[in-house]
PDB file of C-alpha atoms in Angstrom:
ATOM      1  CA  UNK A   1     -48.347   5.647  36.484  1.00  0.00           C
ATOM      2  CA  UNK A   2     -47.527   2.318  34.288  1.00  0.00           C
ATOM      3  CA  UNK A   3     -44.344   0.916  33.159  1.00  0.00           C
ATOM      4  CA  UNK A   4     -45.747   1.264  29.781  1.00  0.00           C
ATOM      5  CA  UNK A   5     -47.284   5.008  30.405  1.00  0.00           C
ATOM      6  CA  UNK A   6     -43.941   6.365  31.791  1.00  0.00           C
ATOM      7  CA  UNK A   7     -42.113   4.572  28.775  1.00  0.00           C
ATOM      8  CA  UNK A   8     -44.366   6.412  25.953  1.00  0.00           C
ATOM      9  CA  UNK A   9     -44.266   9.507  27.558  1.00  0.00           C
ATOM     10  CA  UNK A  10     -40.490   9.141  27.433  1.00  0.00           C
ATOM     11  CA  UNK A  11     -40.345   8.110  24.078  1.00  0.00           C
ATOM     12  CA  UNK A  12     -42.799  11.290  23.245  1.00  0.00           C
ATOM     13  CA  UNK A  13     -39.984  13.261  24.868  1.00  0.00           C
ATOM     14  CA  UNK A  14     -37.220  12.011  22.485  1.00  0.00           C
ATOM     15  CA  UNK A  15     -38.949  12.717  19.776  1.00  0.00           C
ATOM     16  CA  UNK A  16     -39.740  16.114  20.889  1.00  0.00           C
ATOM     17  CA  UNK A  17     -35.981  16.594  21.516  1.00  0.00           C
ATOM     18  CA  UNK A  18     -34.577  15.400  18.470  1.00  0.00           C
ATOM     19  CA  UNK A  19     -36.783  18.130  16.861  1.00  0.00           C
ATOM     20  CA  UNK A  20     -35.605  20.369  19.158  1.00  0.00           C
ATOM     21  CA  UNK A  21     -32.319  20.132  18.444  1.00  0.00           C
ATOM     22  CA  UNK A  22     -32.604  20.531  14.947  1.00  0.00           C
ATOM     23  CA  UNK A  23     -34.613  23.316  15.554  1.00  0.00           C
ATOM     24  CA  UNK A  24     -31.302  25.073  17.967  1.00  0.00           C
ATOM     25  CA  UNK A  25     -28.248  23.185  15.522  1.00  0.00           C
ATOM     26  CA  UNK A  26     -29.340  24.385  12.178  1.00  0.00           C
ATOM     27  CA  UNK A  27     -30.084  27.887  12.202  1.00  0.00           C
ATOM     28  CA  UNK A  28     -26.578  29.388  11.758  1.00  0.00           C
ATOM     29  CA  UNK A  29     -24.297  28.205   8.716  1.00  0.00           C
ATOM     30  CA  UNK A  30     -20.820  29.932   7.947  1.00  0.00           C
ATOM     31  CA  UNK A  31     -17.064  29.776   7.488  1.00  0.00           C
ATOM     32  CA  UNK A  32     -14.117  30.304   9.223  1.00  0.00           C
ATOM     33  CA  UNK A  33     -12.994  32.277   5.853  1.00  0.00           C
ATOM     34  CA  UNK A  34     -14.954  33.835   3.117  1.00  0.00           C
ATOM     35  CA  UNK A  35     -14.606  34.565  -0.712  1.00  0.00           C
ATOM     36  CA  UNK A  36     -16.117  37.988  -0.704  1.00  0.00           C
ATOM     37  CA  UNK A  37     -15.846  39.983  -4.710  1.00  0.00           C
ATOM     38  CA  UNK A  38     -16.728  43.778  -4.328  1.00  0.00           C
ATOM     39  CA  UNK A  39     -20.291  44.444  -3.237  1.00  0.00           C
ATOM     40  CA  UNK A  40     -21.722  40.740  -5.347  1.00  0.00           C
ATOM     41  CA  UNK A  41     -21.104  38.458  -2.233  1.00  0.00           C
ATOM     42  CA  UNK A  42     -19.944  34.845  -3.043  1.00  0.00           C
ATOM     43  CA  UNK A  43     -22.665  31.845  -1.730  1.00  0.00           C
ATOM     44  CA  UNK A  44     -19.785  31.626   1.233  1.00  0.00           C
ATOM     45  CA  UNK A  45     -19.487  34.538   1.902  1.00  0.00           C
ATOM     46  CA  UNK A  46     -23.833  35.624   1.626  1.00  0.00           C
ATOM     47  CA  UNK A  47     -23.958  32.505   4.009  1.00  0.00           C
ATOM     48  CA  UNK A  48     -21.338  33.513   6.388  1.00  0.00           C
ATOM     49  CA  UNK A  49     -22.826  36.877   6.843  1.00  0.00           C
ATOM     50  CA  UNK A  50     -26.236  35.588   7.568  1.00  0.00           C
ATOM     51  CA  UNK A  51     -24.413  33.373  10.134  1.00  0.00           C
ATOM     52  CA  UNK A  52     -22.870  36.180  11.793  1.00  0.00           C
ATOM     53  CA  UNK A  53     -26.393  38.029  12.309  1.00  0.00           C
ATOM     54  CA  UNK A  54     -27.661  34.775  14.220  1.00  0.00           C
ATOM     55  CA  UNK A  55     -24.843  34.891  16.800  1.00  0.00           C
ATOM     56  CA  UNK A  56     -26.110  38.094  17.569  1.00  0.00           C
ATOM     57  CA  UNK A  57     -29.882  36.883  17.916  1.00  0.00           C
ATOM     58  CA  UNK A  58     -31.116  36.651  21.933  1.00  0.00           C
ATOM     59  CA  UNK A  59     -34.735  35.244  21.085  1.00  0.00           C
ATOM     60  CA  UNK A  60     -36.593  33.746  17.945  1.00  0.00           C
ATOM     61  CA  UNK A  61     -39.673  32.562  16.394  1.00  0.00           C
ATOM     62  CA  UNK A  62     -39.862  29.511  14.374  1.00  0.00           C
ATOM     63  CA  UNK A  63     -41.787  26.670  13.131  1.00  0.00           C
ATOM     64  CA  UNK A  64     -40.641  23.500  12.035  1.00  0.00           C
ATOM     65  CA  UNK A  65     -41.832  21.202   9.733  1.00  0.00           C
ATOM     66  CA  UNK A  66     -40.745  17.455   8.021  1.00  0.00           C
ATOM     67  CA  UNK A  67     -39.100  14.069   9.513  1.00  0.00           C
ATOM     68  CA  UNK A  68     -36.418  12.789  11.528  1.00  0.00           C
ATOM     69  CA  UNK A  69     -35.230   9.439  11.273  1.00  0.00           C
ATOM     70  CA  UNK A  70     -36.852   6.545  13.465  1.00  0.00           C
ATOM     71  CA  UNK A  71     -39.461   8.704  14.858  1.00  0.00           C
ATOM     72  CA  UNK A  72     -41.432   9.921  11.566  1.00  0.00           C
ATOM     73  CA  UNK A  73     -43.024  13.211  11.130  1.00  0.00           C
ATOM     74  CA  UNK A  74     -42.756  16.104  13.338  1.00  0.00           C
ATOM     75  CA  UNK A  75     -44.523  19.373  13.226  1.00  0.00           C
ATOM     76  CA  UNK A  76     -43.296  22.168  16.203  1.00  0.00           C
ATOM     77  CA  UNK A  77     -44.556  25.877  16.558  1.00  0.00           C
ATOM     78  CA  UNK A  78     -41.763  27.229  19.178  1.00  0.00           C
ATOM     79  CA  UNK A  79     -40.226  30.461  20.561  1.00  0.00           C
ATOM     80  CA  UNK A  80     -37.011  30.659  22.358  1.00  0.00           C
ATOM     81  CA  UNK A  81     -35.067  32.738  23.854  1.00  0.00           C
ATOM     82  CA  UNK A  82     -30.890  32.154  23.890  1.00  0.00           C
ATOM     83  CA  UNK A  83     -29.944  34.581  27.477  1.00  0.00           C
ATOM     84  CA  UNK A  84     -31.010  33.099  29.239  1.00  0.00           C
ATOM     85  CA  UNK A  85     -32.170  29.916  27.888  1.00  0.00           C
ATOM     86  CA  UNK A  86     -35.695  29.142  27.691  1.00  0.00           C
ATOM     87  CA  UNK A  87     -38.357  27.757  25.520  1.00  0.00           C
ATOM     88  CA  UNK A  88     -41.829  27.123  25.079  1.00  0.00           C
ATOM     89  CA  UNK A  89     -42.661  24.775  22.106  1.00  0.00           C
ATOM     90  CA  UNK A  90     -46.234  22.760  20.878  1.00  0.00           C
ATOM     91  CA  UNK A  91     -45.841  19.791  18.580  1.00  0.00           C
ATOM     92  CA  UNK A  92     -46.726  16.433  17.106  1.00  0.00           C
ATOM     93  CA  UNK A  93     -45.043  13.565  16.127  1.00  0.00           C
ATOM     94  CA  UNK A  94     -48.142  12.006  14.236  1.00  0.00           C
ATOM     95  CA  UNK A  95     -46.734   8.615  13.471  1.00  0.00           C
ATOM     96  CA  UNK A  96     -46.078   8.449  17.104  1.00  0.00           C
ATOM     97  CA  UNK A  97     -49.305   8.948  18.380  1.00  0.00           C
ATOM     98  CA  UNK A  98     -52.306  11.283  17.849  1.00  0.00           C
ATOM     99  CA  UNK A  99     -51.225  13.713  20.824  1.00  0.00           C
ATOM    100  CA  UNK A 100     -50.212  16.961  20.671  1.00  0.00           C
ATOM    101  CA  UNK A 101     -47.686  18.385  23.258  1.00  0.00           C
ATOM    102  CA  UNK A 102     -46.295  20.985  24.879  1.00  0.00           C
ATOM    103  CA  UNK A 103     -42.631  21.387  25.946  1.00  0.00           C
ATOM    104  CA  UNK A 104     -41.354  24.213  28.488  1.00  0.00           C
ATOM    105  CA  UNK A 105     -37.622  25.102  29.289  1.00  0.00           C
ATOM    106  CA  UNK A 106     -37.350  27.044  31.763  1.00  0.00           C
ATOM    107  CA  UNK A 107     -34.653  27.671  34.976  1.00  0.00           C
ATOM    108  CA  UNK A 108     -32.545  24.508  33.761  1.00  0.00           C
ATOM    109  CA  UNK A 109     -35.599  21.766  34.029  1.00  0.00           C
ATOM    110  CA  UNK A 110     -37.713  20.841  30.868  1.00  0.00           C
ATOM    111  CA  UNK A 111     -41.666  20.066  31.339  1.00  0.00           C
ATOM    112  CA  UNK A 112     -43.297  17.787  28.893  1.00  0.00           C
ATOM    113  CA  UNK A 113     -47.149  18.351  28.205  1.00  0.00           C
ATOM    114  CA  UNK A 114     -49.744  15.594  27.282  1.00  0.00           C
ATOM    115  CA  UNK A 115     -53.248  17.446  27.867  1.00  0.00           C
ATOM    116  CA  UNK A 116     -55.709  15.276  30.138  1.00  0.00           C
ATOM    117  CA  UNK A 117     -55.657  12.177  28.659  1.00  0.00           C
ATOM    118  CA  UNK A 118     -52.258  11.740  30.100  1.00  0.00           C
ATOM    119  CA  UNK A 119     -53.746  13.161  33.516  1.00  0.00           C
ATOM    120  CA  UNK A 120     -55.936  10.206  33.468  1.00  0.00           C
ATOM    121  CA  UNK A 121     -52.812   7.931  33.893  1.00  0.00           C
ATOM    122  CA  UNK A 122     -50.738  10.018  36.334  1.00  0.00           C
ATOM    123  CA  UNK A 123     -52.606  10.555  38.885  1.00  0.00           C
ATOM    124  CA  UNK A 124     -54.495  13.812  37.838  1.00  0.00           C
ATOM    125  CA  UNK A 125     -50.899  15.633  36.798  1.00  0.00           C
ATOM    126  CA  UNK A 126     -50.513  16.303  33.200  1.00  0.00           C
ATOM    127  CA  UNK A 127     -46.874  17.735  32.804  1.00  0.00           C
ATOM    128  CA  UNK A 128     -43.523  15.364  33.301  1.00  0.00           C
ATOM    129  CA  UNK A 129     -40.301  17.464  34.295  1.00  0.00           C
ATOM    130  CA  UNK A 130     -36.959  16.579  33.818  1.00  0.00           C
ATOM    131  CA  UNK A 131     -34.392  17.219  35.363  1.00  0.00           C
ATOM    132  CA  UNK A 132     -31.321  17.083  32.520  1.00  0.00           C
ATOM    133  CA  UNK A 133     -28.483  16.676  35.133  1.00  0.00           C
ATOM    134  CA  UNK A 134     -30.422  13.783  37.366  1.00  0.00           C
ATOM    135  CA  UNK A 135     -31.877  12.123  34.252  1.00  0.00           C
ATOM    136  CA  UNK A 136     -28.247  11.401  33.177  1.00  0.00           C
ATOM    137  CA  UNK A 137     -26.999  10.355  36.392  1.00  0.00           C
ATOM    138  CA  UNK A 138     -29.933   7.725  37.156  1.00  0.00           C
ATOM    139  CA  UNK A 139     -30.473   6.589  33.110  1.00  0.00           C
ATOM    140  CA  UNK A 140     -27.821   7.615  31.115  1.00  0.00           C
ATOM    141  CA  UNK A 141     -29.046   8.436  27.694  1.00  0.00           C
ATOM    142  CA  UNK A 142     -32.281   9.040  26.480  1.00  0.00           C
ATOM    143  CA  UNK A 143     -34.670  11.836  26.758  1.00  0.00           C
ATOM    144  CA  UNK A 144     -32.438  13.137  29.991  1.00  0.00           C
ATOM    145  CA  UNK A 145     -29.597  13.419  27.363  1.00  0.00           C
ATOM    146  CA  UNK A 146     -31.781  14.967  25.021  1.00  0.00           C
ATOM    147  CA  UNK A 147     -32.820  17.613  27.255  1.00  0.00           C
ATOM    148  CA  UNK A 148     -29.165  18.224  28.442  1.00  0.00           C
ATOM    149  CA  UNK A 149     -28.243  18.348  24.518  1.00  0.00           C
ATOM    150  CA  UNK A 150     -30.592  20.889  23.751  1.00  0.00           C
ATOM    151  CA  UNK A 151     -29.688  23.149  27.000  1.00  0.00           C
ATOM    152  CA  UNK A 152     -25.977  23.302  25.705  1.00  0.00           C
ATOM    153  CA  UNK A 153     -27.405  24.306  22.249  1.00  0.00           C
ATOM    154  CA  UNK A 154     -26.517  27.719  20.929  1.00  0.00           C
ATOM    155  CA  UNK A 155     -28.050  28.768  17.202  1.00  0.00           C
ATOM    156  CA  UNK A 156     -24.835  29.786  15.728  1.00  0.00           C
ATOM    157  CA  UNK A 157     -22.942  26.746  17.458  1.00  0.00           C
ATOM    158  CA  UNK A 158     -23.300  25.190  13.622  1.00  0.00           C
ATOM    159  CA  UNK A 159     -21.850  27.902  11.608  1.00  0.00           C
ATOM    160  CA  UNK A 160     -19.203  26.175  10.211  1.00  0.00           C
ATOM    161  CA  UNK A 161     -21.690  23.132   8.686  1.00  0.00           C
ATOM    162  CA  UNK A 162     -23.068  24.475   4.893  1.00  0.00           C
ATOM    163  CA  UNK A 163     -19.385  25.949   4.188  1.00  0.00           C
ATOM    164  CA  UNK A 164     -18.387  22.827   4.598  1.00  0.00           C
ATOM    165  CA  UNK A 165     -19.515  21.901   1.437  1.00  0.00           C
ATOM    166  CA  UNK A 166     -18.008  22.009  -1.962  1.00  0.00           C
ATOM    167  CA  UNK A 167     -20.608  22.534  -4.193  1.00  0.00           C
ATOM    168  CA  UNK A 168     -22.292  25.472  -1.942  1.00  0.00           C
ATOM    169  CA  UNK A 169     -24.245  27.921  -4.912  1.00  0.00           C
ATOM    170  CA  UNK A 170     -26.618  30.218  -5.261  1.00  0.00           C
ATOM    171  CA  UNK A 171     -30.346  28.847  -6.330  1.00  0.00           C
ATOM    172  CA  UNK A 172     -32.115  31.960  -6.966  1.00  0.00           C
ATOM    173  CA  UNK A 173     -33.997  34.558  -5.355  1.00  0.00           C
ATOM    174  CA  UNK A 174     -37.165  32.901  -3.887  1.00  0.00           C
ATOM    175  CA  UNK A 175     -40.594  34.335  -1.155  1.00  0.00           C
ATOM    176  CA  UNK A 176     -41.125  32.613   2.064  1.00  0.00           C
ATOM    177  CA  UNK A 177     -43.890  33.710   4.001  1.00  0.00           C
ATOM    178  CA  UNK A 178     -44.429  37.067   2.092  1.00  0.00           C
ATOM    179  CA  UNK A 179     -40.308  38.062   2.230  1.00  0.00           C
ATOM    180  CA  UNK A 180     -38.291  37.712  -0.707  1.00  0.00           C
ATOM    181  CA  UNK A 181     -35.263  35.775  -0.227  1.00  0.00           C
ATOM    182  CA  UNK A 182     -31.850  34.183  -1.732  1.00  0.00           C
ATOM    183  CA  UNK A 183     -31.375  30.568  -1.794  1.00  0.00           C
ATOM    184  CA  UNK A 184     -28.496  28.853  -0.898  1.00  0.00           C
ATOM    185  CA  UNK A 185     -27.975  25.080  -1.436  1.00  0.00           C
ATOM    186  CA  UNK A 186     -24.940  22.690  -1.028  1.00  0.00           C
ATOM    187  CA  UNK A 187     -24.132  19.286   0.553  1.00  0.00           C
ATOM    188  CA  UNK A 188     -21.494  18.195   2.774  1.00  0.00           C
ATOM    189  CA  UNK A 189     -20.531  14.413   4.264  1.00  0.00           C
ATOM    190  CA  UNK A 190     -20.163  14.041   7.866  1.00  0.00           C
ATOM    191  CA  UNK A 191     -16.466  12.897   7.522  1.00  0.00           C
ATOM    192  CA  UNK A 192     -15.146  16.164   6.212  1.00  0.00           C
ATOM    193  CA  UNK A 193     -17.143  18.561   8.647  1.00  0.00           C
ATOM    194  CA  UNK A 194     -15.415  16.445  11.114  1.00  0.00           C
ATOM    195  CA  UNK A 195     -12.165  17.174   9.645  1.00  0.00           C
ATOM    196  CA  UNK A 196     -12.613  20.619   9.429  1.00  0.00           C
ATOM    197  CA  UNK A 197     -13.456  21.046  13.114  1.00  0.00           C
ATOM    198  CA  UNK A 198     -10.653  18.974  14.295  1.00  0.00           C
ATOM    199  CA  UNK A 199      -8.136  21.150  12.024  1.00  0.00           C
ATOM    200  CA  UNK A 200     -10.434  24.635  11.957  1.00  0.00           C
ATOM    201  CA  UNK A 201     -12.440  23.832  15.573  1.00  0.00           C
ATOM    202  CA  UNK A 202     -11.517  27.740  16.668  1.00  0.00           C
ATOM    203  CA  UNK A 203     -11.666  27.880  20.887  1.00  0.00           C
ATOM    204  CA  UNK A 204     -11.687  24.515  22.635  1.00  0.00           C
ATOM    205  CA  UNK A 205     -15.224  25.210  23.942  1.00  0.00           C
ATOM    206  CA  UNK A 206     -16.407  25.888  20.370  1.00  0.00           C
ATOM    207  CA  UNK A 207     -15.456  22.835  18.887  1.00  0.00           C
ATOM    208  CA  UNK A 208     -16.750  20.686  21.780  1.00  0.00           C
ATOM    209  CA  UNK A 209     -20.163  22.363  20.524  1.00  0.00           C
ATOM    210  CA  UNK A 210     -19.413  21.866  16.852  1.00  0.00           C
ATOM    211  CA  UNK A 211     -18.316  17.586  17.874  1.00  0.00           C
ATOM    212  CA  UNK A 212     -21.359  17.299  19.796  1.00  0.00           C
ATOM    213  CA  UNK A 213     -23.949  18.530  16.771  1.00  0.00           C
ATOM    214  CA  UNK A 214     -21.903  16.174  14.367  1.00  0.00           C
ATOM    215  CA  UNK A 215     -22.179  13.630  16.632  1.00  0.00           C
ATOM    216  CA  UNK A 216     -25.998  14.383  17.052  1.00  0.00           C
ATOM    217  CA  UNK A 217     -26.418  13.839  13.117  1.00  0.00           C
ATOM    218  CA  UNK A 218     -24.214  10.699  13.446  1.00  0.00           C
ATOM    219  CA  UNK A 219     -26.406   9.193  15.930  1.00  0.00           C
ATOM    220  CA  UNK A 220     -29.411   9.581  13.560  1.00  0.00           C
ATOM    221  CA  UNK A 221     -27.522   7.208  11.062  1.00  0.00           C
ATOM    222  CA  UNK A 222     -26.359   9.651   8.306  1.00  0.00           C
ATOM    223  CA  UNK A 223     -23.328  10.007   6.520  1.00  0.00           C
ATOM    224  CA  UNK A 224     -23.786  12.599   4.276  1.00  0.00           C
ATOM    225  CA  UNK A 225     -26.595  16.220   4.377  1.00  0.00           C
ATOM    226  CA  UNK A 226     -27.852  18.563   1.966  1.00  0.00           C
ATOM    227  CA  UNK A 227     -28.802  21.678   3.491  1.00  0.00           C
ATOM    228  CA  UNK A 228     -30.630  24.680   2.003  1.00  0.00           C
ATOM    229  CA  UNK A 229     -30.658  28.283   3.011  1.00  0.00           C
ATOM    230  CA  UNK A 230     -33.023  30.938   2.794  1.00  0.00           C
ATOM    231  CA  UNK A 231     -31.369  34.758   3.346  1.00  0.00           C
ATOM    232  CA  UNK A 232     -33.337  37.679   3.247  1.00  0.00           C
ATOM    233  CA  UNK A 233     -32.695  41.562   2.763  1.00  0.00           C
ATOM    234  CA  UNK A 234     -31.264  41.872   6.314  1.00  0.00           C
ATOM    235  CA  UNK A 235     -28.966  39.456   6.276  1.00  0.00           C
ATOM    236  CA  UNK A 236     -31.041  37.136   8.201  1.00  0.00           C
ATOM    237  CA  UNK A 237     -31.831  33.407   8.268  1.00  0.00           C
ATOM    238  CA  UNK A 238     -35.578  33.028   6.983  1.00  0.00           C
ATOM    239  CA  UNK A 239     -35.748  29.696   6.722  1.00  0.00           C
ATOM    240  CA  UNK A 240     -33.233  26.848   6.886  1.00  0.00           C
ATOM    241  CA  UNK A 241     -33.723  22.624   5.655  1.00  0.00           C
ATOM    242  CA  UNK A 242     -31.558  19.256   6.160  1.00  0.00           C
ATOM    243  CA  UNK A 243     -31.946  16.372   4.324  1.00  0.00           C
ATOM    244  CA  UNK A 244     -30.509  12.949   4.687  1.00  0.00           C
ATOM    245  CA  UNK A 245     -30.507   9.303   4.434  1.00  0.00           C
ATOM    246  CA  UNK A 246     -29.035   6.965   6.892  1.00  0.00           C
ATOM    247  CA  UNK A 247     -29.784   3.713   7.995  1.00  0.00           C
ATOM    248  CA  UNK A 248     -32.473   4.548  10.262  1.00  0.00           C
ATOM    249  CA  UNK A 249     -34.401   6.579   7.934  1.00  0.00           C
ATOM    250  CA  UNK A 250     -34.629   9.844   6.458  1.00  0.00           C
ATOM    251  CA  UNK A 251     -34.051  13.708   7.731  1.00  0.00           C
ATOM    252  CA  UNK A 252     -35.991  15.731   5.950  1.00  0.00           C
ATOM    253  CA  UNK A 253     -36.557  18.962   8.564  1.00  0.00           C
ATOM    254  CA  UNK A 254     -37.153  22.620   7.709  1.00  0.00           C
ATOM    255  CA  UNK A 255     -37.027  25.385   9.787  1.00  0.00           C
ATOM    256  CA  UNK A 256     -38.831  28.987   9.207  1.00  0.00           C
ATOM    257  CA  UNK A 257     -37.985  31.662  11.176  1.00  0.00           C
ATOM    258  CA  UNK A 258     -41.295  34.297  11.862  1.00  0.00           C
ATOM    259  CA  UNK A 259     -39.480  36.899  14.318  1.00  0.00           C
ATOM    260  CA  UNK A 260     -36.344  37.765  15.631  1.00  0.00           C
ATOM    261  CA  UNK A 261     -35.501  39.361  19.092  1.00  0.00           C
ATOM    262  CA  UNK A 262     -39.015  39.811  21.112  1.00  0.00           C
ATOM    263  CA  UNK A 263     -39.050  38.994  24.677  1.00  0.00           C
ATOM    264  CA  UNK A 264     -40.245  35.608  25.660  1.00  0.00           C
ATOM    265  CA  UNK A 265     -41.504  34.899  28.914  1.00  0.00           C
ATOM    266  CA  UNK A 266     -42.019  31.238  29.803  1.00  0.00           C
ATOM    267  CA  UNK A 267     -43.391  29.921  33.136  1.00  0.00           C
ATOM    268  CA  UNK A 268     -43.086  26.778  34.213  1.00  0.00           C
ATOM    269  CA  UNK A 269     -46.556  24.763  34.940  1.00  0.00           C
ATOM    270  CA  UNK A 270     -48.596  24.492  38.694  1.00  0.00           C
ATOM    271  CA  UNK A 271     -46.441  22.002  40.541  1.00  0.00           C
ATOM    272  CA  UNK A 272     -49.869  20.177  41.327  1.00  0.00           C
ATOM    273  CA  UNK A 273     -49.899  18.904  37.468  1.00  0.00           C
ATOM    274  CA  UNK A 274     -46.490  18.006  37.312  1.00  0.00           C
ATOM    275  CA  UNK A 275     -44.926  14.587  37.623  1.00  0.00           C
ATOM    276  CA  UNK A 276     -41.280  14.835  38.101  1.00  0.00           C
ATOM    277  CA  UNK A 277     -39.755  11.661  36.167  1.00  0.00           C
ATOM    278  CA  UNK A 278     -36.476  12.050  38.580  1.00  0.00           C
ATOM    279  CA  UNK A 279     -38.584  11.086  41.725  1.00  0.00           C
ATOM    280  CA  UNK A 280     -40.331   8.197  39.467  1.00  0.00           C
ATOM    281  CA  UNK A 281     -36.917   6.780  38.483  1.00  0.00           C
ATOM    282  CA  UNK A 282     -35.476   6.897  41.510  1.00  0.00           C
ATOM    283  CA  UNK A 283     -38.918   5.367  43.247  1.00  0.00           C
ATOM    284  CA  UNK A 284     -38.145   2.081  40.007  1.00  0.00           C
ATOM    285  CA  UNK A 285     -34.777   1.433  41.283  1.00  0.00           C
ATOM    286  CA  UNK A 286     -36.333   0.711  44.949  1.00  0.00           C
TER     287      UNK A 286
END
């Protein structure tokens, strides 16, 4: 495989990733404390109890659909399961590239899908694996890093994010995809959820999480998000969207949630189509 082949495909990955890790970041949004008034919840605390249902979540449904900066527009169909971690998601990243992949998680490797046009260019094999742990050690960051950020990714690890904000209020009750919902909308700057972890960051583990996300948003080039929240009649997250503007573009990403605690069952692909990109690193450095 090419220089310039093993580079796109790499750059494919990142995108992917980034969209990945909106997709595992944003779904939970609460508070360390709550305003709660008799039985007519408060916007903190409505959002905090939604948060607290998505800790409990093991598996999920979603789709994704907007932007992320640098790498353009992203659309991802995806389920994933949170014990034990695995994933099977198909997107596009149209101003990329006309392909469509596939990405599989699955016992700690990731496998990125290209159809056969990539197989024309890798020697018949039409899947890339990495290897999170070895991708770091031989390239540092990049879509090794990626992969490793997502891994470490827990839905609720967020929850303190939309209570961050000041102005968090009620919208109005609105339908996503046939299910009537509450809206919730506020913004909050990067600065002060920073703050509030370092003073409010809970269990040292927990705010190592909550640093890394921020961190994650940071390296995207924004200062400052306004997030929206969708809560239905169980309590639950139905759909969840960031927005931003930073120096390397825009954030625009929305997240609906189709189904909650199924199994999923994810295999990884015939080890005669994959190419792992470990081996071709290492094989570069000779």
């Amino acid at each position: 495989m090419s220089i310039s082949v093993r580079r796109g495909r790499r750059r494919t990955a990142a995108v992917a990733m980034a969209a990945l890790l909106l997709a595992g970041g944003a779904v939970g949004c609460g508070s360390e404390k709550s305003d709660e008034a008799g039985d007519d919840m408060s916007p903190v605390a409505a959002v905090k109890k939604a948060a607290k249902k998505t800790e409990d979540l093991t598996s999920f449904t979603f789709r994704m659909r907007g932007s992320v900066p640098e790498d353009g527009r992203v659309r991802a169909d995806a389920t994933m399961s949170t014990k034990p971690l695995a994933m099977q998601m198909k997107m596009s990243a149209p101003d990329q590239g006309p392909e469509k992949i596939e990405i599989r998680y699955v016992d700690g490797a990731a496998y990125i899908g290209a159809g056969e046009m990539a197989a024309k260019e890798m020697d018949g094999k039409s899947w890339l694996k990495f290897d999170a742990k070895a991708m770091e050690k031989q390239a540092g960051k990049g879509a090794g890093s990626s992969v490793s950020a997502q891994a470490d990714n827990n839905p609720a690890d967020q929850s303190s994010l939309m209570t961050g904000s000041k102005d968090l209020k009620k919208v109005g009750s609105e339908t996503v995809e046939g299910v009537e919902t509450t809206r919730y909308t506020g913004t909050v700057s990067l600065d002060r959820l920073r703050k509030l972890t370092e003073d409010k960051g809970g269990d040292a583990a927990t705010k190592k999480r909550r640093e890394k996300s921020i961190k994650q948003y940071e390296d995207m080039g924004l200062k400052k998000l306004t997030m929206d929240m969708w809560v239905d009649g169980e309590d639950h997250t139905k759909q969840f969207r960031a927005r931003g503007k930073g120096d390397k573009g825009a954030l625009n990403m929305t997240i609906t949630f189709l189904d909650y605690n199924k199994p999923v069952h994810v295999e990884a692909p015939p080890k005669d189509k994959v190419m792992d990109l470990g081996q071709e690193m290492k094989g570069l450095e000779g």
